[in-house]
Amino acid sequence: MLLNELTIVEAADGLRKKKFSSVELTEACLKRIHERNETLNAFITVADESALLEAKRADKQIQKGVAVHALTGVPFSVKDAICVKDIRSTGAAKILDSYLPPYDATVIEKIRLLGGIMIGKTNCDTFGHGASNENSMYGPVKNPHDETKVAGGSSGGSAASVADHMAVYSIAEDTGGSIRWPASACGIVGFRPSYGRNSRYGIMPMASSLDVVGPMAKTVADIALLMETMAGHDPKDATTVPDAVPAYTKKLKNKPATARLKIGIPKEYLELEGLNKEVKAVSETVITRLKEAGATIIPLSLPHTKYAIPVYYILVPSEDSSNLARLDGIRYGVRADESALYDLYAASRAKGFPDEVKRRIMIGTYALSAGYYDAYYRKAARVRTRIIRDFEEAFREVDAILAPTSPFPAFGLGEKKDDVLAMYLADIFVSPAAVAGIPALSVPVGKTKAGLPVGMQVIGKRLGEEIVLSIGSLLEGICK
Ligand code: GLN
């Protein structure tokens, strides 16, 4: 096995036992990036030099045996919409083409303080707006399992970087599925924690009431390890919860008795018209295996879940339009050649944003405008509460909900690009948990005949990360 193919747990073990060094591990990842990035387009910026310097430092730390953590010396990638100090962070937007953040996002700072090696910034749909990575101003990402297919979005670069072993894990952002869907499309594990569990400080905001930062990795054990490091209250993000961070890794080892587990299967997902047959078949096999393992399977209904997409596509563009108002083209990226200030802003924004970003600014500005706010934003916020209540009700009866991550496996590049509605509908299974602010984990559970990965989501109650991770790990075991 090549070094870059290791999981975090395996890499940490090898580093601690001095089987290899962090420099060797980092070089293996960089080599893979240089072999593959031209084809896959997973990275916008590769941080060769600083990564190797950090690796040398980590090796010294490991040599001395002081303050060594499982993440020390292990290379990771970061979605380009997350700030990394002094490393170009564009959010895949030309308007920030030359932006060098003067600080690390809190989650990144935490990982780097432990000696994590930041290897590069990954491609994504601009500011996270998309489901196929085709809305990136730096070109689409290709799926490592089939280069004619999308890697999913918006964190397609992060997913491809891990699935193709260019990085051991990745840190990304999920507003409405951007971690889980690309994880599913590329056959890796992706976790959206509860809203407020991880700090959003240093994330380029998309929709502030939904944005969540989370990990993407090869195993659930790696995800638990990362969550333990990333989670917690941050004085710089007032929405972070003050609750103590559970020992996720330890909890994962003490598996709950499968015989006592109650898993809810909402009919709104598996009975969806248009659900791909192979995805349905794989999902049903997983449910059967869970039953055989002793879990109780409980069919249920989430009656308002069908409104998640319409609610999402009112709330998100509204918040998007407000958050994006700060970008003016003055300092960091494309700047139009205009002398009057307003013209300069308008022309720079016209050049620096792709169509999808402009579409959201227009929809959002409209939905928030006087006279329409009550009809759209407020109404959507109310329906959002109904969606939350549906879940709360369900969790009175079940420990977790299981559903496919996506109604289809990775689709062809270009296939939905010009069909905005079809692209929005790709989020049909991932948007409900996002709108509700609850944790959801996508785990690879099988493949189609053509070899494309299929993922399933474990959805849990608010701040119920532990049970979600435990069931994820159970799924991982039964789907091997
Ligand atoms: N596809 C969703 C959107 O375009 C996902 C966004 C996200 O989670 N960042 O809004």
Short mmCIF file of C-alpha atoms and ligand atoms in Angstrom, two decimals:
data_model
loop_
_atom_site.label_atom_id
_atom_site.label_comp_id
_atom_site.label_asym_id
_atom_site.label_seq_id
_atom_site.Cartn_x
_atom_site.Cartn_y
_atom_site.Cartn_z
CA MET A 1 0.00 0.00 0.00
CA LEU A 2 1.25 3.47 -0.88
CA LEU A 3 1.68 5.95 1.96
CA ASN A 4 -0.84 8.38 0.51
CA GLU A 5 -3.47 5.62 0.58
CA LEU A 6 -3.43 5.33 4.36
CA THR A 7 -6.23 6.48 6.64
CA ILE A 8 -5.45 8.98 9.41
CA VAL A 9 -5.45 6.22 12.03
CA GLU A 10 -3.02 4.12 9.95
CA ALA A 11 -0.79 7.08 9.11
CA ALA A 12 -0.64 8.16 12.76
CA ASP A 13 0.35 4.66 13.77
CA GLY A 14 3.10 4.47 11.13
CA LEU A 15 4.43 7.90 12.03
CA ARG A 16 4.52 7.13 15.73
CA LYS A 17 6.29 3.81 15.11
CA LYS A 18 8.71 5.67 12.80
CA LYS A 19 7.93 3.37 9.85
CA PHE A 20 8.01 6.49 7.71
CA SER A 21 8.29 10.23 8.22
CA SER A 22 5.81 13.02 7.72
CA VAL A 23 8.05 14.34 4.93
CA GLU A 24 7.76 10.97 3.14
CA LEU A 25 4.00 10.89 3.63
CA THR A 26 3.63 14.48 2.44
CA GLU A 27 5.85 13.81 -0.57
CA ALA A 28 3.71 10.80 -1.47
CA CYS A 29 0.57 12.98 -1.45
CA LEU A 30 2.27 15.77 -3.41
CA LYS A 31 3.50 13.26 -5.99
CA ARG A 32 -0.04 11.98 -6.41
CA ILE A 33 -1.33 15.54 -6.77
CA HIS A 34 1.21 16.30 -9.46
CA GLU A 35 0.36 13.11 -11.33
CA ARG A 36 -3.38 13.49 -11.13
CA ASN A 37 -4.44 17.08 -10.67
CA GLU A 38 -4.13 18.01 -14.29
CA THR A 39 -6.77 15.42 -15.08
CA LEU A 40 -9.05 15.70 -12.05
CA ASN A 41 -8.70 19.44 -11.31
CA ALA A 42 -9.26 18.83 -7.62
CA PHE A 43 -6.90 21.55 -6.37
CA ILE A 44 -6.89 25.26 -7.14
CA THR A 45 -3.73 25.87 -5.13
CA VAL A 46 -1.11 23.32 -4.06
CA ALA A 47 1.00 24.36 -1.09
CA ASP A 48 4.11 22.27 -1.88
CA GLU A 49 6.63 24.43 -0.11
CA SER A 50 4.79 25.25 3.07
CA ALA A 51 3.51 21.66 3.35
CA LEU A 52 7.04 20.28 3.26
CA LEU A 53 8.21 22.82 5.81
CA GLU A 54 5.32 21.89 8.09
CA ALA A 55 6.13 18.21 7.57
CA LYS A 56 9.75 18.77 8.65
CA ARG A 57 8.51 20.52 11.74
CA ALA A 58 6.10 17.66 12.47
CA ASP A 59 8.90 15.13 12.09
CA LYS A 60 10.92 16.98 14.70
CA GLN A 61 7.92 16.99 17.00
CA ILE A 62 7.46 13.25 16.48
CA GLN A 63 11.20 12.62 16.99
CA LYS A 64 11.04 14.39 20.33
CA GLY A 65 7.80 12.63 21.19
CA VAL A 66 6.26 15.78 22.65
CA ALA A 67 2.68 16.83 22.07
CA VAL A 68 2.20 14.28 19.32
CA HIS A 69 -1.41 13.90 18.24
CA ALA A 70 -2.99 11.53 15.70
CA LEU A 71 -3.19 14.44 13.25
CA THR A 72 0.47 15.44 13.66
CA GLY A 73 2.31 15.09 10.37
CA VAL A 74 -0.75 13.96 8.39
CA PRO A 75 -1.52 15.92 5.18
CA PHE A 76 -5.00 17.29 4.54
CA SER A 77 -6.70 19.45 1.96
CA VAL A 78 -9.07 22.36 2.58
CA LYS A 79 -12.03 23.52 0.51
CA ASP A 80 -11.14 26.83 -1.08
CA ALA A 81 -14.06 28.59 0.62
CA ILE A 82 -12.30 28.17 3.97
CA CYS A 83 -9.54 30.60 4.95
CA VAL A 84 -6.00 29.38 5.46
CA LYS A 85 -3.48 31.96 6.60
CA ASP A 86 -1.18 33.23 3.86
CA ILE A 87 -2.42 30.62 1.35
CA ARG A 88 -4.44 31.82 -1.61
CA SER A 89 -8.10 31.18 -0.84
CA THR A 90 -10.41 32.09 -3.68
CA GLY A 91 -13.68 30.31 -2.87
CA ALA A 92 -13.40 29.37 -6.58
CA ALA A 93 -14.36 32.96 -7.44
CA LYS A 94 -12.32 35.26 -9.63
CA ILE A 95 -13.35 38.18 -7.46
CA LEU A 96 -11.07 36.70 -4.77
CA ASP A 97 -8.46 35.36 -7.18
CA SER A 98 -5.52 36.78 -5.26
CA TYR A 99 -6.89 36.74 -1.72
CA LEU A 100 -4.36 35.70 0.92
CA PRO A 101 -6.25 35.43 4.22
CA PRO A 102 -4.42 37.03 7.13
CA TYR A 103 -5.75 34.34 9.49
CA ASP A 104 -6.76 30.69 9.69
CA ALA A 105 -10.38 29.62 10.08
CA THR A 106 -10.80 28.36 13.66
CA VAL A 107 -11.15 24.71 12.62
CA ILE A 108 -8.01 24.94 10.49
CA GLU A 109 -6.10 26.69 13.26
CA LYS A 110 -7.00 23.86 15.64
CA ILE A 111 -5.73 21.20 13.24
CA ARG A 112 -2.56 23.09 12.39
CA LEU A 113 -1.77 23.68 16.05
CA LEU A 114 -1.68 19.91 16.41
CA GLY A 115 0.78 19.63 13.52
CA GLY A 116 -1.61 18.84 10.65
CA ILE A 117 -0.04 19.43 7.21
CA MET A 118 -2.12 21.72 4.98
CA ILE A 119 -1.33 20.44 1.51
CA GLY A 120 -3.60 22.54 -0.70
CA LYS A 121 -6.87 24.30 -1.39
CA THR A 122 -9.53 22.34 -3.21
CA ASN A 123 -11.78 23.30 -6.04
CA CYS A 124 -15.51 23.77 -5.41
CA ASP A 125 -18.55 25.42 -6.92
CA THR A 126 -17.98 29.14 -6.44
CA PHE A 127 -18.70 29.96 -2.78
CA GLY A 128 -20.37 26.56 -2.52
CA HIS A 129 -23.15 27.35 -4.97
CA GLY A 130 -23.77 24.14 -6.83
CA ALA A 131 -24.07 20.37 -6.79
CA SER A 132 -21.62 19.31 -9.49
CA ASN A 133 -18.55 21.54 -9.15
CA GLU A 134 -19.35 22.82 -12.63
CA ASN A 135 -20.06 26.31 -11.22
CA SER A 136 -16.40 26.78 -10.30
CA MET A 137 -14.62 29.61 -12.11
CA TYR A 138 -11.58 27.29 -12.16
CA GLY A 139 -13.23 24.50 -14.15
CA PRO A 140 -15.08 21.35 -13.08
CA VAL A 141 -13.64 18.52 -11.01
CA LYS A 142 -13.73 15.02 -12.51
CA ASN A 143 -14.82 11.97 -10.58
CA PRO A 144 -11.85 9.67 -9.84
CA HIS A 145 -14.08 6.61 -10.43
CA ASP A 146 -15.10 7.75 -13.91
CA GLU A 147 -13.61 10.86 -15.42
CA THR A 148 -16.65 11.51 -17.59
CA LYS A 149 -18.72 12.03 -14.43
CA VAL A 150 -18.97 14.88 -11.94
CA ALA A 151 -17.38 14.53 -8.52
CA GLY A 152 -20.52 16.01 -6.92
CA GLY A 153 -20.62 19.44 -5.37
CA SER A 154 -20.02 21.79 -4.09
CA SER A 155 -17.00 20.21 -2.33
CA GLY A 156 -16.07 18.13 -5.39
CA GLY A 157 -12.36 18.92 -5.12
CA SER A 158 -12.22 17.87 -1.48
CA ALA A 159 -14.01 14.60 -2.25
CA ALA A 160 -11.80 13.82 -5.24
CA SER A 161 -8.64 14.73 -3.32
CA VAL A 162 -9.44 12.11 -0.66
CA ALA A 163 -10.93 9.45 -2.98
CA ASP A 164 -7.91 9.70 -5.28
CA HIS A 165 -5.45 9.68 -2.36
CA MET A 166 -4.01 13.13 -2.96
CA ALA A 167 -4.75 14.02 0.67
CA VAL A 168 -5.48 11.80 3.65
CA TYR A 169 -8.58 13.81 4.55
CA SER A 170 -10.23 17.11 3.75
CA ILE A 171 -12.03 19.90 5.60
CA ALA A 172 -15.05 21.25 3.77
CA GLU A 173 -18.33 23.08 4.19
CA ASP A 174 -21.93 21.89 3.89
CA THR A 175 -24.77 24.38 3.56
CA GLY A 176 -27.17 22.04 1.82
CA GLY A 177 -25.30 18.84 1.08
CA SER A 178 -21.93 19.99 -0.16
CA ILE A 179 -20.03 17.52 2.01
CA ARG A 180 -22.38 14.54 1.86
CA TRP A 181 -23.25 14.43 -1.83
CA PRO A 182 -19.69 14.65 -3.20
CA ALA A 183 -18.60 12.14 -0.53
CA SER A 184 -21.29 9.80 -1.81
CA ALA A 185 -20.41 10.42 -5.47
CA CYS A 186 -16.71 9.72 -4.83
CA GLY A 187 -17.11 6.80 -2.40
CA ILE A 188 -15.78 8.36 0.80
CA VAL A 189 -17.26 9.33 4.17
CA GLY A 190 -18.53 12.90 4.67
CA PHE A 191 -20.02 14.43 7.79
CA ARG A 192 -22.25 17.41 8.33
CA PRO A 193 -22.34 18.00 12.08
CA SER A 194 -25.17 19.85 13.86
CA TYR A 195 -25.34 23.56 13.14
CA GLY A 196 -23.23 25.27 15.79
CA ARG A 197 -21.11 22.24 16.67
CA ASN A 198 -18.08 23.50 14.74
CA SER A 199 -17.00 27.11 14.42
CA ARG A 200 -17.77 28.90 11.17
CA TYR A 201 -15.19 31.58 11.83
CA GLY A 202 -13.03 31.98 8.74
CA ILE A 203 -15.47 30.30 6.37
CA MET A 204 -16.58 32.36 3.40
CA PRO A 205 -20.23 32.62 4.35
CA MET A 206 -22.90 31.34 2.04
CA ALA A 207 -26.12 31.10 4.07
CA SER A 208 -25.17 31.87 7.65
CA SER A 209 -28.12 30.09 9.22
CA LEU A 210 -27.24 26.81 7.48
CA ASP A 211 -23.45 26.81 6.92
CA VAL A 212 -21.57 24.06 8.72
CA VAL A 213 -17.94 22.98 8.53
CA GLY A 214 -17.20 19.28 8.52
CA PRO A 215 -14.69 16.57 7.67
CA MET A 216 -14.39 14.26 4.67
CA ALA A 217 -12.30 11.12 5.11
CA LYS A 218 -11.88 7.46 4.21
CA THR A 219 -13.39 5.96 7.36
CA VAL A 220 -15.88 6.81 10.10
CA ALA A 221 -13.10 6.39 12.69
CA ASP A 222 -11.16 9.17 10.96
CA ILE A 223 -14.26 11.37 10.97
CA ALA A 224 -14.71 10.82 14.73
CA LEU A 225 -11.09 11.77 15.31
CA LEU A 226 -11.46 14.93 13.27
CA MET A 227 -14.69 15.94 14.97
CA GLU A 228 -13.02 15.64 18.33
CA THR A 229 -10.44 18.14 17.17
CA MET A 230 -12.67 20.55 15.28
CA ALA A 231 -15.74 20.82 17.50
CA GLY A 232 -16.37 23.15 20.38
CA HIS A 233 -17.38 26.62 21.40
CA ASP A 234 -15.60 29.50 19.70
CA PRO A 235 -15.88 33.03 21.05
CA LYS A 236 -15.45 34.21 17.46
CA ASP A 237 -18.64 32.45 16.34
CA ALA A 238 -21.64 33.29 18.51
CA THR A 239 -23.66 30.42 17.03
CA THR A 240 -21.33 27.71 18.34
CA VAL A 241 -22.87 25.67 21.14
CA PRO A 242 -21.25 25.86 24.58
CA ASP A 243 -21.72 22.12 25.25
CA ALA A 244 -18.63 20.06 25.99
CA VAL A 245 -17.31 18.06 23.03
CA PRO A 246 -17.93 14.35 23.55
CA ALA A 247 -15.04 11.90 23.20
CA TYR A 248 -16.23 10.72 19.79
CA THR A 249 -13.42 8.24 19.20
CA LYS A 250 -13.88 6.53 22.53
CA LYS A 251 -17.62 6.42 22.07
CA LEU A 252 -17.14 4.85 18.66
CA LYS A 253 -15.25 1.98 20.23
CA ASN A 254 -18.07 1.22 22.67
CA LYS A 255 -20.56 0.31 19.98
CA PRO A 256 -24.25 0.40 20.93
CA ALA A 257 -25.93 -3.02 20.94
CA THR A 258 -27.35 -3.40 17.43
CA ALA A 259 -30.30 -5.31 18.87
CA ARG A 260 -31.41 -2.19 20.69
CA LEU A 261 -31.13 0.16 17.72
CA LYS A 262 -34.24 1.61 16.15
CA ILE A 263 -33.66 2.90 12.66
CA GLY A 264 -36.29 4.97 10.89
CA ILE A 265 -36.80 4.68 7.15
CA PRO A 266 -38.77 7.67 5.85
CA LYS A 267 -40.98 6.79 2.92
CA GLU A 268 -40.37 10.20 1.35
CA TYR A 269 -36.89 9.10 0.33
CA LEU A 270 -37.03 5.48 -0.77
CA GLU A 271 -40.38 5.88 -2.50
CA LEU A 272 -39.36 8.97 -4.42
CA GLU A 273 -40.40 8.86 -8.02
CA GLY A 274 -37.29 9.03 -10.14
CA LEU A 275 -35.06 7.36 -7.56
CA ASN A 276 -32.38 5.52 -9.51
CA LYS A 277 -33.10 1.76 -9.47
CA GLU A 278 -29.59 0.74 -8.56
CA VAL A 279 -29.43 3.27 -5.71
CA LYS A 280 -32.75 1.90 -4.47
CA ALA A 281 -31.56 -1.70 -4.69
CA VAL A 282 -28.30 -0.98 -2.85
CA SER A 283 -30.20 0.94 -0.14
CA GLU A 284 -32.67 -1.89 0.34
CA THR A 285 -29.86 -4.41 0.69
CA VAL A 286 -28.31 -2.26 3.41
CA ILE A 287 -31.62 -2.09 5.28
CA THR A 288 -32.02 -5.86 5.06
CA ARG A 289 -28.52 -6.38 6.41
CA LEU A 290 -29.19 -4.02 9.29
CA LYS A 291 -32.30 -5.99 10.10
CA GLU A 292 -30.32 -9.23 9.97
CA ALA A 293 -27.81 -7.67 12.36
CA GLY A 294 -30.66 -7.24 14.83
CA ALA A 295 -31.69 -3.60 14.41
CA THR A 296 -35.37 -2.72 14.44
CA ILE A 297 -36.39 -1.03 11.21
CA ILE A 298 -39.27 1.41 11.60
CA PRO A 299 -40.98 2.89 8.53
CA LEU A 300 -41.94 6.51 9.10
CA SER A 301 -43.02 9.64 7.36
CA LEU A 302 -41.61 13.17 7.34
CA PRO A 303 -44.57 14.97 5.76
CA HIS A 304 -42.90 18.38 5.36
CA THR A 305 -39.65 17.06 3.94
CA LYS A 306 -40.92 17.70 0.41
CA TYR A 307 -40.74 21.42 1.16
CA ALA A 308 -37.05 21.30 2.06
CA ILE A 309 -35.89 22.22 -1.45
CA PRO A 310 -38.26 25.19 -1.92
CA VAL A 311 -37.47 26.41 1.61
CA TYR A 312 -33.75 25.98 1.01
CA TYR A 313 -33.85 27.88 -2.27
CA ILE A 314 -35.54 30.86 -0.61
CA LEU A 315 -33.47 31.00 2.58
CA VAL A 316 -30.12 30.31 0.96
CA PRO A 317 -30.18 32.86 -1.91
CA SER A 318 -31.56 35.46 0.52
CA GLU A 319 -28.70 34.98 2.97
CA ASP A 320 -26.26 34.55 0.08
CA SER A 321 -27.25 37.87 -1.46
CA SER A 322 -26.67 39.65 1.82
CA ASN A 323 -23.34 37.92 2.57
CA LEU A 324 -21.97 38.53 -0.91
CA ALA A 325 -22.66 42.26 -0.75
CA ARG A 326 -19.22 42.75 0.81
CA LEU A 327 -17.31 41.68 -2.31
CA ASP A 328 -16.50 44.70 -4.41
CA GLY A 329 -13.45 43.88 -6.52
CA ILE A 330 -11.37 46.59 -4.92
CA ARG A 331 -8.62 44.57 -3.32
CA TYR A 332 -8.33 40.93 -4.16
CA GLY A 333 -9.30 39.70 -7.58
CA VAL A 334 -10.63 40.84 -10.91
CA ARG A 335 -11.19 44.55 -10.84
CA ALA A 336 -12.98 46.26 -13.67
CA ASP A 337 -11.50 49.27 -15.37
CA GLU A 338 -14.02 51.93 -14.33
CA SER A 339 -13.42 55.27 -12.71
CA ALA A 340 -16.77 55.95 -11.02
CA LEU A 341 -17.06 53.98 -7.77
CA TYR A 342 -20.48 52.45 -8.35
CA ASP A 343 -19.57 51.43 -11.91
CA LEU A 344 -16.39 49.88 -10.60
CA TYR A 345 -18.32 47.75 -8.08
CA ALA A 346 -20.95 46.72 -10.59
CA ALA A 347 -18.54 45.86 -13.38
CA SER A 348 -16.14 44.01 -11.06
CA ARG A 349 -18.97 41.94 -9.66
CA ALA A 350 -20.21 41.19 -13.16
CA LYS A 351 -16.77 39.82 -14.05
CA GLY A 352 -15.84 38.24 -10.76
CA PHE A 353 -18.96 36.13 -10.15
CA PRO A 354 -20.20 33.20 -12.27
CA ASP A 355 -23.83 32.98 -13.44
CA GLU A 356 -25.04 30.89 -10.52
CA VAL A 357 -23.79 33.43 -7.98
CA LYS A 358 -25.51 36.22 -9.88
CA ARG A 359 -28.71 34.19 -10.05
CA ARG A 360 -28.69 33.75 -6.27
CA ILE A 361 -28.00 37.41 -5.65
CA MET A 362 -30.98 38.30 -7.82
CA ILE A 363 -33.35 35.73 -6.29
CA GLY A 364 -32.21 36.63 -2.79
CA THR A 365 -32.44 40.36 -3.25
CA TYR A 366 -35.93 39.92 -4.63
CA ALA A 367 -37.04 37.63 -1.78
CA LEU A 368 -35.77 40.08 0.82
CA SER A 369 -37.12 43.22 -0.76
CA ALA A 370 -39.82 45.29 0.89
CA GLY A 371 -43.24 43.76 0.40
CA TYR A 372 -41.84 40.33 -0.52
CA TYR A 373 -40.02 39.50 2.70
CA ASP A 374 -43.17 38.23 4.42
CA ALA A 375 -44.31 36.30 1.39
CA TYR A 376 -40.99 34.55 0.88
CA TYR A 377 -38.32 34.65 3.55
CA ARG A 378 -40.63 34.70 6.57
CA LYS A 379 -42.86 32.02 5.10
CA ALA A 380 -39.87 29.82 4.29
CA ALA A 381 -38.58 30.31 7.84
CA ARG A 382 -41.95 29.12 9.16
CA VAL A 383 -41.99 26.03 6.98
CA ARG A 384 -38.46 25.39 8.15
CA THR A 385 -39.83 25.05 11.68
CA ARG A 386 -42.29 22.42 10.44
CA ILE A 387 -39.44 20.46 8.90
CA ILE A 388 -37.55 20.64 12.21
CA ARG A 389 -40.64 19.43 14.09
CA ASP A 390 -41.06 16.46 11.73
CA PHE A 391 -37.57 15.34 12.61
CA GLU A 392 -38.05 15.94 16.33
CA GLU A 393 -41.15 13.84 16.26
CA ALA A 394 -39.36 11.06 14.41
CA PHE A 395 -36.49 11.05 16.89
CA ARG A 396 -38.92 10.38 19.72
CA GLU A 397 -39.38 6.99 18.15
CA VAL A 398 -36.08 6.15 16.48
CA ASP A 399 -32.36 6.55 17.21
CA ALA A 400 -31.53 7.62 13.70
CA ILE A 401 -32.92 7.91 10.20
CA LEU A 402 -31.39 6.14 7.26
CA ALA A 403 -31.79 7.36 3.68
CA PRO A 404 -29.90 7.43 0.41
CA THR A 405 -27.59 10.45 0.16
CA SER A 406 -28.59 11.13 -3.41
CA PRO A 407 -31.31 9.89 -5.75
CA PHE A 408 -28.63 8.94 -8.28
CA PRO A 409 -24.94 8.09 -8.55
CA ALA A 410 -22.52 10.64 -10.07
CA PHE A 411 -24.03 12.02 -13.28
CA GLY A 412 -22.24 12.97 -16.50
CA LEU A 413 -20.24 16.19 -16.79
CA GLY A 414 -22.44 18.68 -18.61
CA GLU A 415 -25.57 16.55 -18.16
CA LYS A 416 -27.44 18.93 -15.82
CA LYS A 417 -25.27 22.01 -16.17
CA ASP A 418 -27.80 24.09 -18.06
CA ASP A 419 -30.84 22.83 -16.23
CA VAL A 420 -30.90 24.90 -13.06
CA LEU A 421 -33.95 23.15 -11.62
CA ALA A 422 -32.52 19.66 -12.16
CA MET A 423 -29.34 20.78 -10.41
CA TYR A 424 -31.29 22.18 -7.46
CA LEU A 425 -33.25 18.92 -7.24
CA ALA A 426 -30.00 16.99 -6.87
CA ASP A 427 -30.09 18.21 -3.24
CA ILE A 428 -33.45 16.58 -2.55
CA PHE A 429 -32.11 14.10 0.03
CA VAL A 430 -29.43 16.29 1.56
CA SER A 431 -31.31 19.55 2.06
CA PRO A 432 -33.79 18.39 4.78
CA ALA A 433 -31.11 17.75 7.44
CA ALA A 434 -29.38 21.00 6.44
CA VAL A 435 -32.54 23.05 6.80
CA ALA A 436 -33.16 21.37 10.17
CA GLY A 437 -29.59 21.95 11.40
CA ILE A 438 -29.14 18.32 12.44
CA PRO A 439 -26.18 15.98 11.91
CA ALA A 440 -25.99 13.70 8.88
CA LEU A 441 -23.22 11.34 7.82
CA SER A 442 -22.79 9.91 4.33
CA VAL A 443 -21.18 6.48 4.25
CA PRO A 444 -20.28 4.54 1.09
CA VAL A 445 -22.49 1.44 1.05
CA GLY A 446 -22.02 -0.06 -2.38
CA LYS A 447 -21.50 0.48 -6.07
CA THR A 448 -23.55 0.43 -9.23
CA LYS A 449 -22.84 -2.13 -11.96
CA ALA A 450 -20.76 0.51 -13.72
CA GLY A 451 -18.64 0.89 -10.59
CA LEU A 452 -20.00 4.21 -9.36
CA PRO A 453 -20.17 4.61 -5.57
CA VAL A 454 -23.50 4.80 -3.74
CA GLY A 455 -23.76 6.44 -0.32
CA MET A 456 -26.34 6.40 2.43
CA GLN A 457 -26.94 8.99 5.11
CA VAL A 458 -27.40 8.44 8.79
CA ILE A 459 -29.39 11.41 10.11
CA GLY A 460 -29.54 12.07 13.83
CA LYS A 461 -31.12 14.41 16.29
CA ARG A 462 -29.58 17.80 17.05
CA LEU A 463 -26.21 17.41 18.78
CA GLY A 464 -26.59 13.63 18.49
CA GLU A 465 -23.31 13.22 16.64
CA GLU A 466 -22.24 10.20 18.68
CA ILE A 467 -25.10 7.90 17.71
CA VAL A 468 -24.81 9.00 14.08
CA LEU A 469 -21.13 8.12 14.01
CA SER A 470 -21.76 4.78 15.76
CA ILE A 471 -24.42 3.75 13.28
CA GLY A 472 -22.17 4.97 10.46
CA SER A 473 -19.44 2.72 11.69
CA LEU A 474 -21.90 -0.16 11.90
CA LEU A 475 -22.93 0.45 8.29
CA GLU A 476 -19.30 0.56 7.25
CA GLY A 477 -18.84 -2.86 8.84
CA ILE A 478 -21.85 -4.52 7.25
CA CYS A 479 -21.16 -3.07 3.80
CA LYS A 480 -17.57 -4.22 3.56
N1 GLN B 1 -26.14 22.26 -3.92
C1 GLN B 1 -26.32 23.13 -2.80
C2 GLN B 1 -26.39 24.55 -3.30
O1 GLN B 1 -26.06 24.79 -4.42
C3 GLN B 1 -25.22 22.85 -1.83
C4 GLN B 1 -24.49 23.99 -1.27
C5 GLN B 1 -23.59 23.70 -0.15
O2 GLN B 1 -23.85 22.82 0.66
N2 GLN B 1 -22.55 24.49 -0.04
O3 GLN B 1 -26.79 25.43 -2.59
#
